[in-house]
Amino acid sequence: MNKPTPLVAGNWKMNGHANSLAEFEALETLVSEKGTASCDVLICPPYTLVAAMASGAKGPVAVGAQDCHFEVSGAHTGDISADMLKDAGASYIIVGHSERRADHAETDEIVLSKAKAVHANGLVAIVCVGETEAQREAGKTEEIVLGQLANSLPAEATPDNSIVAYEPVWAIGTGKTPTTADVAEIHTAIRSALVERFGTAGKMFKLLYGGSVKASNAGELMVAENVNGALVGGASLKAHDFDGIIDAYR
Ligand code: PEP
């Protein structure tokens, strides 16, 4: 049976200046020279670098963005629409990252609208879900994650326009990770929910794991059942570190 092609995606968050484009070029060189074997590769820089990165991109690494507004244009000072990001050359947009949910009070309803805006522009939405440490300790991981999934992923989602990223909030930027068995358990629950909702198409959505992925743990995390790649923060900033994660698919 077919399986989703894995994706190793980097989220630079609020990091990077014009001179960071050299890291992107270095990554492109590593990916082309070593070969990606069996995964796609993506970098989502801050908005300020999307156009320059996309216009200089040679092909082996796609360029995306970290968020978007749900409307196309208008009086929303400081915001950027999916339509504008498409114009700048982005092909993926992350929505519902836990830092957006926490810092900007983004609800599932807002994330849903953003994912719909991404789809309306023909781009791929990476929809993030994940529990906090307190929710995990209260035994609510599955309830929280499946609830966010049901309410943030649009009805018109397909494996071509949507990717789900499971990112336990307590593992982001902390160096802590769940065990491979824990990751497999929740990814398998996400897969079942997708199959229940979308039928056999549910089997083909890419499910990324995110939270303190680095070269030294990527091998064990990426082989967990129903894991089809990674969403990587800190370890995506340096081409060499990120390439070490891509090695899990070589
Ligand atoms: C993220 O921000 O999506 C993330 C997973 O960060 P880190 O890899 O730094 O934990």
Short mmCIF file of C-alpha atoms and ligand atoms in Angstrom, two decimals:
data_model
loop_
_atom_site.label_atom_id
_atom_site.label_comp_id
_atom_site.label_asym_id
_atom_site.label_seq_id
_atom_site.Cartn_x
_atom_site.Cartn_y
_atom_site.Cartn_z
CA MET A 1 0.00 0.00 0.00
CA ASN A 2 1.14 3.57 -0.71
CA LYS A 3 2.48 5.60 2.19
CA PRO A 4 2.80 9.37 2.48
CA THR A 5 6.16 10.76 1.32
CA PRO A 6 7.80 12.10 4.48
CA LEU A 7 8.52 15.81 4.95
CA VAL A 8 11.26 17.32 7.08
CA ALA A 9 10.15 20.91 7.73
CA GLY A 10 12.08 23.67 9.48
CA ASN A 11 10.41 26.49 11.40
CA TRP A 12 12.87 29.33 11.93
CA LYS A 13 10.39 31.17 14.19
CA MET A 14 11.49 34.79 14.90
CA ASN A 15 15.08 34.16 13.85
CA GLY A 16 17.07 35.13 10.80
CA HIS A 17 18.33 38.14 8.87
CA ALA A 18 19.32 38.67 5.26
CA ASN A 19 22.65 36.97 5.91
CA SER A 20 20.79 33.82 7.05
CA LEU A 21 19.93 33.15 3.41
CA ALA A 22 23.44 31.67 3.24
CA GLU A 23 22.24 28.86 5.59
CA PHE A 24 19.38 28.13 3.20
CA GLU A 25 21.80 28.01 0.27
CA ALA A 26 24.09 25.70 2.26
CA LEU A 27 21.13 23.44 2.99
CA GLU A 28 20.17 23.33 -0.68
CA THR A 29 23.73 22.32 -1.52
CA LEU A 30 23.75 19.55 1.12
CA VAL A 31 20.36 18.24 0.01
CA SER A 32 21.33 18.22 -3.67
CA GLU A 33 24.75 16.74 -3.14
CA LYS A 34 23.83 14.07 -0.59
CA GLY A 35 20.36 13.40 -2.02
CA THR A 36 17.18 13.43 0.07
CA ALA A 37 16.47 9.75 -0.48
CA SER A 38 12.88 9.51 0.57
CA CYS A 39 11.67 12.83 1.97
CA ASP A 40 10.68 16.34 0.94
CA VAL A 41 12.41 19.28 2.65
CA LEU A 42 10.93 22.65 3.63
CA ILE A 43 12.09 25.79 5.43
CA CYS A 44 9.62 28.31 6.89
CA PRO A 45 11.61 31.51 7.58
CA PRO A 46 10.14 34.68 9.12
CA TYR A 47 7.97 36.74 6.74
CA THR A 48 10.85 39.14 6.05
CA LEU A 49 12.82 36.40 4.29
CA VAL A 50 10.10 34.50 2.43
CA ALA A 51 10.34 36.39 -0.88
CA ALA A 52 14.14 36.49 -1.00
CA MET A 53 14.43 32.83 -0.03
CA ALA A 54 11.80 31.72 -2.52
CA SER A 55 13.21 33.77 -5.38
CA GLY A 56 16.72 32.41 -4.79
CA ALA A 57 15.59 28.81 -4.22
CA LYS A 58 17.03 26.33 -6.68
CA GLY A 59 14.49 23.58 -6.08
CA PRO A 60 15.52 20.88 -3.60
CA VAL A 61 14.15 22.77 -0.59
CA ALA A 62 10.66 24.31 -0.58
CA VAL A 63 9.86 27.62 1.13
CA GLY A 64 6.89 28.23 3.42
CA ALA A 65 5.60 30.64 6.05
CA GLN A 66 4.80 30.32 9.75
CA ASP A 67 1.31 31.82 9.90
CA CYS A 68 -1.16 33.91 7.91
CA HIS A 69 -4.29 35.98 8.41
CA PHE A 70 -7.56 34.32 7.41
CA GLU A 71 -8.73 37.21 5.24
CA VAL A 72 -7.37 38.07 1.82
CA SER A 73 -6.68 41.77 2.44
CA GLY A 74 -7.91 44.76 4.40
CA ALA A 75 -7.50 46.74 7.60
CA HIS A 76 -5.41 44.28 9.64
CA THR A 77 -2.26 46.17 10.57
CA GLY A 78 0.77 43.95 10.86
CA ASP A 79 -0.91 40.89 9.38
CA ILE A 80 -0.08 39.00 6.18
CA SER A 81 -2.56 36.99 4.11
CA ALA A 82 -2.10 33.57 2.53
CA ASP A 83 -2.64 35.27 -0.82
CA MET A 84 0.32 37.62 -0.13
CA LEU A 85 2.50 34.70 0.96
CA LYS A 86 1.66 32.82 -2.20
CA ASP A 87 2.65 35.94 -4.13
CA ALA A 88 5.96 35.98 -2.20
CA GLY A 89 6.67 32.38 -3.26
CA ALA A 90 5.55 30.31 -0.24
CA SER A 91 4.09 26.91 -0.99
CA TYR A 92 3.27 25.80 2.59
CA ILE A 93 1.93 27.74 5.59
CA ILE A 94 2.04 26.54 9.20
CA VAL A 95 -1.18 27.31 11.11
CA GLY A 96 -2.08 26.76 14.75
CA HIS A 97 1.47 26.47 16.07
CA SER A 98 1.25 26.30 19.87
CA GLU A 99 3.22 29.56 20.14
CA ARG A 100 0.51 31.26 18.05
CA ARG A 101 -2.24 29.58 20.09
CA ALA A 102 -0.59 30.72 23.35
CA ASP A 103 0.89 34.13 22.45
CA HIS A 104 -1.99 35.32 20.25
CA ALA A 105 -4.91 33.47 21.84
CA GLU A 106 -5.63 31.61 18.61
CA THR A 107 -8.58 29.26 19.03
CA ASP A 108 -9.36 26.18 16.94
CA GLU A 109 -11.93 28.33 15.14
CA ILE A 110 -9.28 30.87 14.10
CA VAL A 111 -6.87 28.10 13.07
CA LEU A 112 -9.64 26.53 10.99
CA SER A 113 -10.23 29.85 9.17
CA LYS A 114 -6.52 30.20 8.50
CA ALA A 115 -6.26 26.66 7.13
CA LYS A 116 -9.22 27.42 4.83
CA ALA A 117 -7.44 30.56 3.60
CA VAL A 118 -4.33 28.49 2.88
CA HIS A 119 -6.42 26.02 0.87
CA ALA A 120 -8.24 28.79 -0.99
CA ASN A 121 -4.85 29.88 -2.31
CA GLY A 122 -3.84 26.41 -3.41
CA LEU A 123 -1.12 26.13 -0.76
CA VAL A 124 -0.48 23.36 1.76
CA ALA A 125 -1.55 23.96 5.38
CA ILE A 126 0.55 22.42 8.14
CA VAL A 127 -1.99 22.26 10.96
CA CYS A 128 -0.39 21.94 14.41
CA VAL A 129 -1.93 20.19 17.39
CA GLY A 130 -0.52 19.22 20.77
CA GLU A 131 -1.14 19.04 24.48
CA THR A 132 0.45 21.02 27.33
CA GLU A 133 2.33 19.30 30.13
CA ALA A 134 -0.59 19.79 32.53
CA GLN A 135 -3.01 18.24 30.03
CA ARG A 136 -0.66 15.29 29.55
CA GLU A 137 -0.31 14.78 33.29
CA ALA A 138 -4.10 14.85 33.61
CA GLY A 139 -4.29 11.99 31.07
CA LYS A 140 -5.98 14.20 28.49
CA THR A 141 -3.46 14.00 25.63
CA GLU A 142 -5.68 12.13 23.19
CA GLU A 143 -8.80 14.13 24.04
CA ILE A 144 -6.98 17.46 23.51
CA VAL A 145 -5.13 16.44 20.36
CA LEU A 146 -8.12 14.81 18.65
CA GLY A 147 -10.33 17.73 19.66
CA GLN A 148 -7.91 20.24 18.11
CA LEU A 149 -7.67 18.07 15.01
CA ALA A 150 -11.44 17.83 14.57
CA ASN A 151 -11.92 21.57 15.05
CA SER A 152 -8.87 22.99 13.24
CA LEU A 153 -8.70 20.82 10.12
CA PRO A 154 -11.24 21.92 7.47
CA ALA A 155 -13.76 19.50 5.99
CA GLU A 156 -12.22 20.05 2.55
CA ALA A 157 -8.77 18.92 3.75
CA THR A 158 -7.02 16.36 1.54
CA PRO A 159 -3.61 14.69 1.79
CA ASP A 160 -2.47 17.09 -0.96
CA ASN A 161 -3.49 20.33 0.75
CA SER A 162 -3.03 19.48 4.43
CA ILE A 163 -0.41 18.06 6.77
CA VAL A 164 -0.90 17.46 10.49
CA ALA A 165 1.94 18.23 12.90
CA TYR A 166 1.72 16.71 16.39
CA GLU A 167 3.79 18.89 18.69
CA PRO A 168 3.49 18.30 22.42
CA VAL A 169 3.85 21.82 23.86
CA TRP A 170 6.09 20.59 26.69
CA ALA A 171 8.58 19.17 24.16
CA ILE A 172 8.98 22.33 22.09
CA GLY A 173 12.35 23.96 22.65
CA THR A 174 12.87 22.10 25.93
CA GLY A 175 15.09 19.20 24.88
CA LYS A 176 12.43 16.82 26.28
CA THR A 177 10.78 14.33 23.91
CA PRO A 178 8.12 11.67 24.31
CA THR A 179 9.26 8.08 23.85
CA THR A 180 8.99 6.52 20.40
CA ALA A 181 6.12 4.40 21.78
CA ASP A 182 4.26 7.49 23.04
CA VAL A 183 4.67 9.20 19.68
CA ALA A 184 3.46 6.07 17.86
CA GLU A 185 0.40 5.85 20.13
CA ILE A 186 -0.81 9.39 19.52
CA HIS A 187 0.08 9.36 15.81
CA THR A 188 -1.89 6.15 15.41
CA ALA A 189 -4.85 7.77 17.17
CA ILE A 190 -4.57 10.77 14.81
CA ARG A 191 -4.39 8.41 11.81
CA SER A 192 -7.53 6.56 12.97
CA ALA A 193 -9.40 9.84 13.42
CA LEU A 194 -8.40 10.92 9.90
CA VAL A 195 -9.53 7.61 8.40
CA GLU A 196 -12.81 7.84 10.29
CA ARG A 197 -13.37 11.34 8.93
CA PHE A 198 -11.92 11.15 5.40
CA GLY A 199 -12.08 7.42 4.58
CA THR A 200 -9.10 5.83 2.86
CA ALA A 201 -7.71 9.29 2.02
CA GLY A 202 -7.05 9.58 5.75
CA LYS A 203 -4.23 7.06 5.35
CA MET A 204 -2.29 9.41 3.07
CA PHE A 205 -2.08 12.59 5.18
CA LYS A 206 1.49 13.24 6.30
CA LEU A 207 1.72 13.25 10.12
CA LEU A 208 4.78 15.14 11.36
CA TYR A 209 6.22 14.91 14.85
CA GLY A 210 7.63 18.14 16.31
CA GLY A 211 9.30 18.94 19.62
CA SER A 212 13.07 18.96 20.24
CA VAL A 213 13.89 16.88 17.18
CA LYS A 214 17.62 16.86 16.46
CA ALA A 215 20.06 14.74 14.52
CA SER A 216 20.75 12.53 17.55
CA ASN A 217 17.09 11.54 18.15
CA ALA A 218 15.59 11.81 14.64
CA GLY A 219 16.44 8.22 13.78
CA GLU A 220 14.39 6.78 16.65
CA LEU A 221 11.49 9.26 16.41
CA MET A 222 11.08 9.04 12.64
CA VAL A 223 10.61 5.27 12.67
CA ALA A 224 7.62 5.50 15.04
CA GLU A 225 4.45 4.13 13.49
CA ASN A 226 2.50 6.73 11.50
CA VAL A 227 5.26 9.33 11.69
CA ASN A 228 5.88 10.81 8.25
CA GLY A 229 8.51 13.39 9.02
CA ALA A 230 9.34 16.17 11.43
CA LEU A 231 8.60 19.81 12.19
CA VAL A 232 11.82 21.24 13.58
CA GLY A 233 12.46 24.53 15.35
CA GLY A 234 15.90 25.17 16.87
CA ALA A 235 17.75 22.49 14.93
CA SER A 236 16.57 23.92 11.59
CA LEU A 237 18.55 27.14 11.90
CA LYS A 238 21.88 25.68 10.88
CA ALA A 239 22.08 23.79 7.59
CA HIS A 240 24.40 21.14 8.97
CA ASP A 241 22.18 20.39 12.01
CA PHE A 242 19.04 20.22 9.89
CA ASP A 243 20.72 18.02 7.34
CA GLY A 244 21.57 15.63 10.17
CA ILE A 245 17.81 15.18 10.70
CA ILE A 246 17.23 14.63 7.00
CA ASP A 247 19.79 11.81 7.34
CA ALA A 248 17.02 9.78 9.05
CA TYR A 249 15.55 9.38 5.54
CA ARG A 250 18.77 8.65 3.66
C1 PEP B 1 8.59 23.99 16.69
O1 PEP B 1 8.65 25.15 17.00
O2 PEP B 1 7.75 23.64 15.86
C2 PEP B 1 9.52 23.05 17.32
C3 PEP B 1 9.27 21.79 17.20
O3 PEP B 1 10.60 23.58 17.99
P1 PEP B 1 11.88 22.77 18.57
O4 PEP B 1 12.32 21.82 17.48
O5 PEP B 1 12.90 23.84 18.83
O6 PEP B 1 11.43 22.06 19.77
#
